[in-house]
Amino acid sequence: MWFRLICLLIALLISSGAECSEKEKVKKEHELLESELKLASKPNIYFIFDLENRKIYFKSRGIVLRELRIENVKLWGDTVAAKPHPLLKKSTFFKPRRSRIKKGDGSTDDEFKIDALELEDMPVHYTLYMDGGISIFIRPKSEGLFSWVCNIGYLIKRYVSRPVFTVLNTLRGKPFSAIDVVLDKKDAQALYWVFSEGSEGIINM
Amino acid sequence: MVKNKTFLRIIFILCGVLLFVEAIGYYIGDHKVAHATAIDKKANRKRLTDLRAENSILRSRLRSLNPDGIYIVIDTARNRLFLKYGNRTIREAIVSTGSGNILKDSDGRRKWVFDTPRGEFTVKTKYVSPSWTKPDWAFIEEDETIPKNFKDRVENGILGDYALGFGNGYFIHGTLYRRLLGRSVTHGCIRVGDEDLMAIYTAAGIGTRIYIF
C-alpha cells in the first residue's frame, strides 16, 4: 500500500516537473515568435542571436538570408529578454574608413586601382552595444600574436573591469548583460559589415 | 619611514576594497545568468495548450510574410546574388556592389555616399538594352561640367543587355568591367555578368522581392 502511494507520488512529481519545463520551453518560443513577428512586419534586415543553438541569423520577413556559426559563447550578468533590441553603437579600436573620391581621377581600365570599403577592411574584435544595457563582445578564434594580445585585453575586461561595472550597475538598479561571442574571422567581419546602428536584433539565451 | 608605512597601508586597504568589489561583481555577474529567467509575465499566466495554439498561429503569421515565388537575395559583404525559391537556391552569381566611397562637389554642398541600399525592395522596372542617364555625380567625379541638355546625359552600352530597377535610381544591370565582379566598386547599383543577368531578367518579374544585406 505504502509502496504504491510513494510510486504514485513520484510519478506525479515527475510529470508535473516535465510539464513545467515544457511550459517554460513553449513560453520562451511564444516570446521569440511574438518578437520576431514585430521585426518581420517591417521591410528591414534583422538579426537573431540564437545563443542556445550557437547560431546568428540575418533575416528579413521571416526568411533566413544568412546563417553564422558561433564557435563559443559566454554569458555574464542579467538574462536578456527575447525582445527586439536596437543596436546603439559599434565600438572598435580601428574603425574602417571610407575613401574620398578625387575628382577627375581619370584612371583607364588597365590601371584601375580599387579603393573601396570591402569585407577585409572590417574589424574582427569589436563590441556591439545594444539597448537595455546589453554588450556583445565579438572576437575571432585565437590565432597569431595580435590575437593573443587582444585576448589579454579581453581577460582584463572579463575579470577586472566587468565585475566593477556589474556592482556599479546593480547599485544604480540598471540592467547589465555581457555576451562574449567567438566567431570565425570572416563571419565576425560579415556581422560588422551587415549589423548597422539602428538595426534590431533578438537574443535567445 | 612613517610616511612610507602609511602609504603602504592605504595601498593595502585599496587593494582589499578592490578585491572585495571584484569578488562581489564576479559573483553577481556569474550568478544572475545561471539563475534568472526572463519570461514575459503575460505568457506566464496562460495555459500550456493555449500557448501552443497561439504559437502555431504566430508561426503561420510569420510564414505569411515570406515572399511568394522567386525572390532575389544580395549579400553585399561577399558580393553574391542568389536567385531563390523558398529555401532553394536556383542560381548563384558573383556581382559587384557599392564601393562605400564618398564624393563631394566643389562647393561642398552636395555629398554622395556610394553604398548599395539595404533592406527589402521590389523590382519596379525592367529594361532591354538600357541607356544610362548620367546623374550629376558622374560628371562631378570626372571633373566635367554638368550638361544643361538632357540628351548629353544619355549614354548607351554601359549597363549591359538588361536592367532591373528597384527604386531611387538603383538597378541590377550588366557591366563592361567583368574582371571586377566580386569586388565592391559600383556607385550603389548591382553589376552582374551577362549570362547571370539574362537568367535573372527572365526569372524576375515586376514585383519580385529583392533582399539586400
Short mmCIF file of C-alpha atoms in Angstrom, two decimals:
data_model
loop_
_atom_site.label_atom_id
_atom_site.label_comp_id
_atom_site.label_asym_id
_atom_site.label_seq_id
_atom_site.Cartn_x
_atom_site.Cartn_y
_atom_site.Cartn_z
CA MET A 1 0.00 0.00 0.00
CA TRP A 2 2.68 2.48 1.09
CA PHE A 3 4.89 1.44 -1.78
CA ARG A 4 2.11 2.13 -4.31
CA LEU A 5 1.38 5.52 -2.75
CA ILE A 6 5.06 6.51 -2.91
CA CYS A 7 5.26 5.34 -6.53
CA LEU A 8 2.17 7.41 -7.40
CA LEU A 9 3.62 10.48 -5.70
CA ILE A 10 6.92 10.11 -7.54
CA ALA A 11 5.10 9.68 -10.87
CA LEU A 12 3.03 12.82 -10.15
CA LEU A 13 6.12 14.84 -9.24
CA ILE A 14 7.99 13.73 -12.37
CA SER A 15 5.06 14.51 -14.68
CA SER A 16 4.47 17.95 -13.13
CA GLY A 17 8.19 18.73 -13.42
CA ALA A 18 8.20 17.70 -17.07
CA GLU A 19 5.15 19.85 -17.75
CA CYS A 20 6.82 22.81 -16.05
CA SER A 21 9.93 22.55 -18.21
CA GLU A 22 7.74 22.01 -21.30
CA LYS A 23 5.75 25.12 -20.39
CA GLU A 24 8.96 27.14 -19.97
CA LYS A 25 10.04 26.00 -23.44
CA VAL A 26 6.70 26.89 -25.04
CA LYS A 27 6.60 30.26 -23.23
CA LYS A 28 10.08 31.07 -24.48
CA GLU A 29 9.11 30.11 -28.03
CA HIS A 30 5.99 32.27 -27.68
CA GLU A 31 8.03 35.30 -26.70
CA LEU A 32 10.54 34.69 -29.51
CA LEU A 33 7.79 34.33 -32.13
CA GLU A 34 5.99 37.47 -30.93
CA SER A 35 9.22 39.47 -31.06
CA GLU A 36 10.20 38.14 -34.48
CA LEU A 37 6.76 38.91 -35.88
CA LYS A 38 7.21 42.53 -34.78
CA LEU A 39 10.52 42.75 -36.66
CA ALA A 40 9.41 40.75 -39.70
CA SER A 41 6.46 43.08 -40.29
CA LYS A 42 8.93 45.86 -41.25
CA PRO A 43 10.91 45.85 -44.56
CA ASN A 44 14.26 45.73 -42.75
CA ILE A 45 17.03 43.25 -42.11
CA TYR A 46 17.02 41.97 -38.52
CA PHE A 47 19.24 39.65 -36.52
CA ILE A 48 18.64 36.70 -34.25
CA PHE A 49 21.42 35.75 -31.85
CA ASP A 50 20.39 32.19 -31.07
CA LEU A 51 22.92 31.54 -28.32
CA GLU A 52 21.15 28.35 -27.25
CA ASN A 53 21.81 26.73 -30.64
CA ARG A 54 25.02 28.73 -31.27
CA LYS A 55 23.81 30.45 -34.44
CA ILE A 56 23.42 34.03 -35.66
CA TYR A 57 20.78 34.58 -38.33
CA PHE A 58 20.43 37.55 -40.69
CA LYS A 59 16.72 37.61 -41.53
CA SER A 60 14.03 39.59 -43.29
CA ARG A 61 10.30 38.85 -43.47
CA GLY A 62 10.91 35.62 -41.57
CA ILE A 63 13.34 34.15 -44.12
CA VAL A 64 16.95 33.35 -43.28
CA LEU A 65 19.28 35.35 -45.53
CA ARG A 66 22.49 34.12 -43.93
CA GLU A 67 23.46 31.93 -41.01
CA LEU A 68 26.69 32.21 -38.98
CA ARG A 69 28.01 29.55 -36.62
CA ILE A 70 29.06 30.65 -33.13
CA GLU A 71 32.28 28.88 -32.11
CA ASN A 72 31.97 29.72 -28.42
CA VAL A 73 29.73 31.84 -26.20
CA LYS A 74 29.92 33.06 -22.58
CA LEU A 75 27.20 34.92 -20.73
CA TRP A 76 27.53 37.44 -17.94
CA GLY A 77 25.07 39.46 -15.85
CA ASP A 78 21.32 39.83 -16.29
CA THR A 79 19.37 37.48 -18.52
CA VAL A 80 18.18 39.22 -21.67
CA ALA A 81 14.50 39.11 -22.61
CA ALA A 82 13.80 37.78 -26.11
CA LYS A 83 12.58 41.19 -27.28
CA PRO A 84 13.78 43.38 -30.16
CA HIS A 85 16.85 45.35 -29.08
CA PRO A 86 18.16 48.09 -31.39
CA LEU A 87 21.91 48.39 -31.94
CA LEU A 88 23.06 51.66 -30.38
CA LYS A 89 26.76 51.62 -31.20
CA LYS A 90 29.54 49.53 -32.72
CA SER A 91 32.82 50.07 -30.94
CA THR A 92 36.26 49.06 -32.17
CA PHE A 93 39.87 50.28 -31.95
CA PHE A 94 40.36 50.76 -35.69
CA LYS A 95 37.14 51.86 -37.39
CA PRO A 96 37.07 51.19 -41.15
CA ARG A 97 37.27 54.47 -43.01
CA ARG A 98 35.57 55.45 -46.26
CA SER A 99 37.76 56.84 -49.04
CA ARG A 100 37.03 60.18 -50.60
CA ILE A 101 36.96 60.20 -54.40
CA LYS A 102 39.44 62.59 -56.01
CA LYS A 103 37.68 64.43 -58.81
CA GLY A 104 38.89 63.79 -62.34
CA ASP A 105 41.00 60.83 -61.31
CA GLY A 106 40.63 59.53 -64.87
CA SER A 107 42.27 56.15 -64.49
CA THR A 108 41.89 53.96 -67.54
CA ASP A 109 40.56 50.43 -67.33
CA ASP A 110 44.03 48.85 -67.31
CA GLU A 111 45.42 50.91 -64.48
CA PHE A 112 42.22 50.70 -62.44
CA LYS A 113 43.10 50.78 -58.75
CA ILE A 114 40.36 49.62 -56.41
CA ASP A 115 39.90 51.99 -53.49
CA ALA A 116 36.79 50.77 -51.73
CA LEU A 117 35.39 49.70 -48.39
CA GLU A 118 35.39 45.90 -48.53
CA LEU A 119 34.82 42.98 -46.18
CA GLU A 120 38.58 42.61 -45.47
CA ASP A 121 38.63 46.16 -44.08
CA MET A 122 36.15 45.25 -41.35
CA PRO A 123 37.42 44.62 -37.80
CA VAL A 124 37.31 41.23 -36.10
CA HIS A 125 37.46 42.48 -32.48
CA TYR A 126 34.57 44.78 -31.61
CA THR A 127 31.70 45.37 -29.21
CA LEU A 128 28.05 45.77 -30.13
CA TYR A 129 26.20 47.97 -27.60
CA MET A 130 22.51 47.23 -27.70
CA ASP A 131 19.55 48.80 -25.98
CA GLY A 132 18.80 47.51 -22.46
CA GLY A 133 22.39 47.53 -21.18
CA ILE A 134 23.48 44.66 -23.44
CA SER A 135 27.01 44.50 -24.80
CA ILE A 136 28.08 41.76 -27.20
CA PHE A 137 31.82 41.36 -27.47
CA ILE A 138 32.83 39.71 -30.76
CA ARG A 139 36.26 38.17 -31.26
CA PRO A 140 37.75 35.55 -33.58
CA LYS A 141 39.38 32.26 -32.65
CA SER A 142 42.88 32.96 -31.21
CA GLU A 143 45.46 32.96 -33.98
CA GLY A 144 48.78 34.85 -34.02
CA LEU A 145 50.40 37.44 -31.77
CA PHE A 146 47.85 40.24 -32.33
CA SER A 147 45.02 37.92 -31.38
CA TRP A 148 46.97 36.84 -28.28
CA VAL A 149 47.45 40.49 -27.22
CA CYS A 150 43.74 41.17 -27.83
CA ASN A 151 42.85 38.16 -25.73
CA ILE A 152 44.86 39.57 -22.81
CA GLY A 153 42.77 42.71 -23.18
CA TYR A 154 39.67 40.53 -23.17
CA LEU A 155 40.75 38.72 -19.99
CA ILE A 156 41.35 42.07 -18.21
CA LYS A 157 37.91 43.19 -19.38
CA ARG A 158 36.23 39.98 -18.22
CA TYR A 159 37.90 39.55 -14.84
CA VAL A 160 38.76 43.13 -13.81
CA SER A 161 36.55 45.84 -15.31
CA ARG A 162 33.36 43.84 -15.86
CA PRO A 163 32.82 42.85 -12.18
CA VAL A 164 33.25 46.52 -11.15
CA PHE A 165 30.66 47.63 -13.76
CA THR A 166 28.35 44.86 -12.56
CA VAL A 167 28.49 46.17 -8.97
CA LEU A 168 28.00 49.80 -10.11
CA ASN A 169 25.01 48.92 -12.34
CA THR A 170 23.46 46.74 -9.63
CA LEU A 171 23.72 49.65 -7.15
CA ARG A 172 22.16 52.01 -9.72
CA GLY A 173 19.43 49.44 -10.50
CA LYS A 174 20.39 49.38 -14.19
CA PRO A 175 20.44 46.16 -16.24
CA PHE A 176 23.86 44.93 -17.33
CA SER A 177 24.41 41.95 -19.62
CA ALA A 178 27.60 41.00 -21.39
CA ILE A 179 27.84 38.29 -24.03
CA ASP A 180 31.20 37.06 -25.34
CA VAL A 181 30.91 35.52 -28.79
CA VAL A 182 33.72 33.77 -30.68
CA LEU A 183 33.19 33.64 -34.46
CA ASP A 184 35.18 32.62 -37.50
CA LYS A 185 37.23 35.63 -38.73
CA LYS A 186 35.22 36.11 -41.95
CA ASP A 187 31.93 35.73 -40.08
CA ALA A 188 32.98 38.34 -37.49
CA GLN A 189 33.77 40.74 -40.36
CA ALA A 190 30.46 39.93 -42.09
CA LEU A 191 28.50 40.65 -38.90
CA TYR A 192 30.24 44.04 -38.52
CA TRP A 193 29.51 44.80 -42.19
CA VAL A 194 25.80 44.00 -42.03
CA PHE A 195 24.76 44.94 -38.47
CA SER A 196 24.46 48.73 -38.65
CA GLU A 197 23.41 51.19 -35.95
CA GLY A 198 19.63 51.29 -35.65
CA SER A 199 19.17 47.69 -36.84
CA GLU A 200 17.32 45.46 -34.41
CA GLY A 201 18.18 42.07 -33.02
CA ILE A 202 16.67 39.41 -30.77
CA ILE A 203 18.79 37.49 -28.31
CA ASN A 204 17.71 33.97 -27.46
CA MET A 205 19.67 32.83 -24.40
CA MET B 1 59.73 55.91 7.03
CA VAL B 2 56.42 56.63 8.81
CA LYS B 3 55.01 58.21 5.63
CA ASN B 4 56.03 55.13 3.66
CA LYS B 5 54.23 52.86 6.10
CA THR B 6 51.01 54.95 5.88
CA PHE B 7 51.25 54.93 2.11
CA LEU B 8 51.65 51.14 2.07
CA ARG B 9 48.70 50.78 4.43
CA ILE B 10 46.49 52.90 2.11
CA ILE B 11 47.59 50.84 -0.90
CA PHE B 12 46.87 47.65 1.00
CA ILE B 13 43.39 48.82 2.04
CA LEU B 14 42.59 49.99 -1.51
CA CYS B 15 43.67 46.62 -2.91
CA GLY B 16 41.48 44.90 -0.34
CA VAL B 17 38.46 47.06 -1.28
CA LEU B 18 39.07 46.45 -4.99
CA LEU B 19 39.35 42.71 -4.45
CA PHE B 20 36.15 42.76 -2.40
CA VAL B 21 34.27 44.68 -5.13
CA GLU B 22 35.73 42.34 -7.77
CA ALA B 23 34.58 39.28 -5.84
CA ILE B 24 31.06 40.65 -5.34
CA GLY B 25 30.86 41.75 -9.00
CA TYR B 26 32.07 38.40 -10.23
CA TYR B 27 29.59 36.57 -8.01
CA ILE B 28 26.65 38.73 -9.15
CA GLY B 29 27.61 38.58 -12.84
CA ASP B 30 28.04 34.85 -12.89
CA HIS B 31 25.15 34.06 -10.54
CA LYS B 32 22.49 36.12 -12.37
CA VAL B 33 22.97 34.28 -15.67
CA ALA B 34 22.76 30.88 -14.04
CA HIS B 35 19.60 31.53 -12.06
CA ALA B 36 17.42 34.12 -13.77
CA THR B 37 14.73 33.54 -16.36
CA ALA B 38 13.26 36.40 -18.33
CA ILE B 39 9.87 35.20 -19.48
CA ASP B 40 7.04 37.60 -20.15
CA LYS B 41 4.58 37.75 -17.21
CA LYS B 42 1.57 37.74 -19.55
CA ALA B 43 2.70 34.46 -21.10
CA ASN B 44 3.24 33.08 -17.60
CA ARG B 45 -0.46 33.17 -16.80
CA LYS B 46 -1.56 31.33 -19.95
CA ARG B 47 -2.24 27.59 -20.07
CA LEU B 48 0.11 25.30 -21.96
CA THR B 49 -2.49 24.29 -24.57
CA ASP B 50 -3.44 27.93 -25.21
CA LEU B 51 0.21 28.88 -25.59
CA ARG B 52 0.79 26.05 -28.07
CA ALA B 53 -2.22 27.14 -30.12
CA GLU B 54 -1.05 30.76 -30.08
CA ASN B 55 2.45 29.71 -31.14
CA SER B 56 1.09 27.84 -34.13
CA ILE B 57 -0.91 30.96 -35.16
CA LEU B 58 2.21 33.13 -34.73
CA ARG B 59 4.25 30.69 -36.84
CA SER B 60 1.70 30.79 -39.66
CA ARG B 61 1.55 34.61 -39.47
CA LEU B 62 5.32 34.70 -39.77
CA ARG B 63 5.20 32.30 -42.75
CA SER B 64 2.61 34.51 -44.44
CA LEU B 65 5.22 37.29 -44.56
CA ASN B 66 7.64 35.09 -46.58
CA PRO B 67 7.94 36.02 -50.27
CA ASP B 68 5.75 34.10 -52.73
CA GLY B 69 7.55 32.58 -55.71
CA ILE B 70 11.02 33.61 -56.83
CA TYR B 71 12.97 36.25 -54.91
CA ILE B 72 16.46 37.74 -55.07
CA VAL B 73 18.93 37.88 -52.17
CA ILE B 74 22.06 40.05 -52.43
CA ASP B 75 24.94 39.66 -49.97
CA THR B 76 26.94 42.91 -50.27
CA ALA B 77 29.71 41.66 -47.96
CA ARG B 78 30.58 38.71 -50.24
CA ASN B 79 29.33 40.32 -53.48
CA ARG B 80 26.98 37.45 -54.25
CA LEU B 81 23.47 37.35 -55.69
CA PHE B 82 21.14 34.40 -55.06
CA LEU B 83 18.03 33.69 -57.07
CA LYS B 84 15.83 31.75 -54.66
CA TYR B 85 12.55 29.91 -54.49
CA GLY B 86 11.51 29.07 -50.93
CA ASN B 87 14.64 27.72 -49.25
CA ARG B 88 16.07 26.52 -52.57
CA THR B 89 18.84 28.46 -54.36
CA ILE B 90 18.17 28.36 -58.11
CA ARG B 91 21.20 30.38 -59.19
CA GLU B 92 24.19 31.98 -57.52
CA ALA B 93 26.03 34.84 -59.23
CA ILE B 94 29.16 36.85 -58.48
CA VAL B 95 28.31 40.54 -58.56
CA SER B 96 29.78 43.96 -57.80
CA THR B 97 28.13 46.22 -55.23
CA GLY B 98 28.67 49.72 -53.81
CA SER B 99 32.20 50.90 -53.03
CA GLY B 100 31.22 52.89 -49.94
CA ASN B 101 33.31 55.82 -51.19
CA ILE B 102 32.39 59.46 -50.68
CA LEU B 103 32.17 62.21 -53.31
CA LYS B 104 31.65 65.91 -52.58
CA ASP B 105 31.03 68.65 -55.12
CA SER B 106 33.37 71.66 -55.25
CA ASP B 107 31.08 73.88 -53.12
CA GLY B 108 30.86 71.12 -50.52
CA ARG B 109 27.06 71.49 -50.58
CA ARG B 110 26.28 68.08 -52.02
CA LYS B 111 27.69 64.78 -50.86
CA TRP B 112 27.21 61.26 -52.20
CA VAL B 113 27.98 58.02 -50.38
CA PHE B 114 28.20 55.14 -52.85
CA ASP B 115 26.60 52.38 -50.79
CA THR B 116 24.20 49.74 -52.06
CA PRO B 117 20.97 50.29 -50.12
CA ARG B 118 19.98 47.55 -47.66
CA GLY B 119 16.59 46.12 -46.79
CA GLU B 120 13.61 44.82 -48.74
CA PHE B 121 12.88 46.14 -52.23
CA THR B 122 10.83 45.06 -55.26
CA VAL B 123 11.59 45.02 -58.97
CA LYS B 124 9.86 48.17 -60.21
CA THR B 125 11.07 48.44 -63.81
CA LYS B 126 12.59 46.13 -66.44
CA TYR B 127 14.54 47.31 -69.50
CA VAL B 128 16.11 45.62 -72.52
CA SER B 129 19.27 47.35 -73.90
CA PRO B 130 19.05 50.08 -71.29
CA SER B 131 20.62 53.51 -71.68
CA TRP B 132 22.22 55.24 -68.74
CA THR B 133 21.08 58.74 -67.88
CA LYS B 134 24.17 60.05 -66.12
CA PRO B 135 23.37 61.77 -62.84
CA ASP B 136 25.23 64.89 -61.60
CA TRP B 137 27.76 62.88 -59.56
CA ALA B 138 29.03 61.11 -62.70
CA PHE B 139 30.13 64.48 -64.17
CA ILE B 140 31.49 65.77 -60.84
CA GLU B 141 33.52 62.58 -60.42
CA GLU B 142 35.10 63.08 -63.85
CA ASP B 143 35.57 66.80 -63.13
CA GLU B 144 33.36 67.68 -66.10
CA THR B 145 30.73 70.40 -66.41
CA ILE B 146 27.19 69.22 -65.70
CA PRO B 147 25.30 69.50 -69.03
CA LYS B 148 22.11 71.51 -69.30
CA ASN B 149 20.78 69.44 -72.18
CA PHE B 150 19.19 66.09 -71.18
CA LYS B 151 20.48 64.35 -74.33
CA ASP B 152 24.06 64.99 -73.25
CA ARG B 153 23.46 62.84 -70.17
CA VAL B 154 22.37 59.72 -72.03
CA GLU B 155 24.98 57.03 -72.65
CA ASN B 156 24.38 53.68 -74.39
CA GLY B 157 26.02 50.29 -73.96
CA ILE B 158 27.27 50.83 -70.40
CA LEU B 159 24.59 48.91 -68.49
CA GLY B 160 24.70 45.66 -70.49
CA ASP B 161 21.76 43.93 -72.15
CA TYR B 162 19.20 44.21 -69.34
CA ALA B 163 18.41 46.30 -66.27
CA LEU B 164 16.02 45.77 -63.38
CA GLY B 165 15.22 48.90 -61.39
CA PHE B 166 14.38 48.71 -57.70
CA GLY B 167 13.82 52.40 -56.90
CA ASN B 168 15.73 55.64 -56.27
CA GLY B 169 17.82 55.16 -59.41
CA TYR B 170 19.31 51.82 -58.30
CA PHE B 171 19.47 48.95 -60.82
CA ILE B 172 20.63 45.39 -61.22
CA HIS B 173 22.42 45.63 -64.58
CA GLY B 174 25.27 44.31 -66.75
CA THR B 175 28.84 45.52 -66.87
CA LEU B 176 31.78 46.14 -69.17
CA TYR B 177 34.18 45.51 -66.24
CA ARG B 178 33.69 41.75 -65.87
CA ARG B 179 37.04 41.25 -64.16
CA LEU B 180 35.83 43.44 -61.29
CA LEU B 181 32.90 41.14 -60.48
CA GLY B 182 33.25 40.05 -56.86
CA ARG B 183 34.61 43.46 -55.77
CA SER B 184 32.86 46.44 -54.22
CA VAL B 185 33.36 49.01 -56.96
CA THR B 186 29.98 50.41 -58.00
CA HIS B 187 28.16 53.63 -57.16
CA GLY B 188 25.40 51.62 -55.45
CA CYS B 189 23.95 49.59 -58.33
CA ILE B 190 24.47 45.84 -58.62
CA ARG B 191 26.56 44.78 -61.61
CA VAL B 192 26.06 41.23 -62.87
CA GLY B 193 27.78 39.13 -65.59
CA ASP B 194 25.96 38.66 -68.93
CA GLU B 195 24.70 35.07 -68.52
CA ASP B 196 23.57 35.54 -64.92
CA LEU B 197 21.87 38.82 -65.84
CA MET B 198 19.86 37.12 -68.58
CA ALA B 199 18.74 34.38 -66.16
CA ILE B 200 17.74 36.95 -63.52
CA TYR B 201 15.92 39.10 -66.08
CA THR B 202 13.97 36.06 -67.33
CA ALA B 203 13.07 34.74 -63.87
CA ALA B 204 12.20 38.00 -62.09
CA GLY B 205 9.05 39.90 -62.93
CA ILE B 206 7.76 43.26 -61.80
CA GLY B 207 7.07 42.95 -58.06
CA THR B 208 9.70 40.27 -57.42
CA ARG B 209 11.13 40.90 -53.97
CA ILE B 210 14.80 41.79 -53.50
CA TYR B 211 16.54 41.43 -50.13
CA ILE B 212 19.84 43.26 -49.80
CA PHE B 213 22.04 42.88 -46.71
#
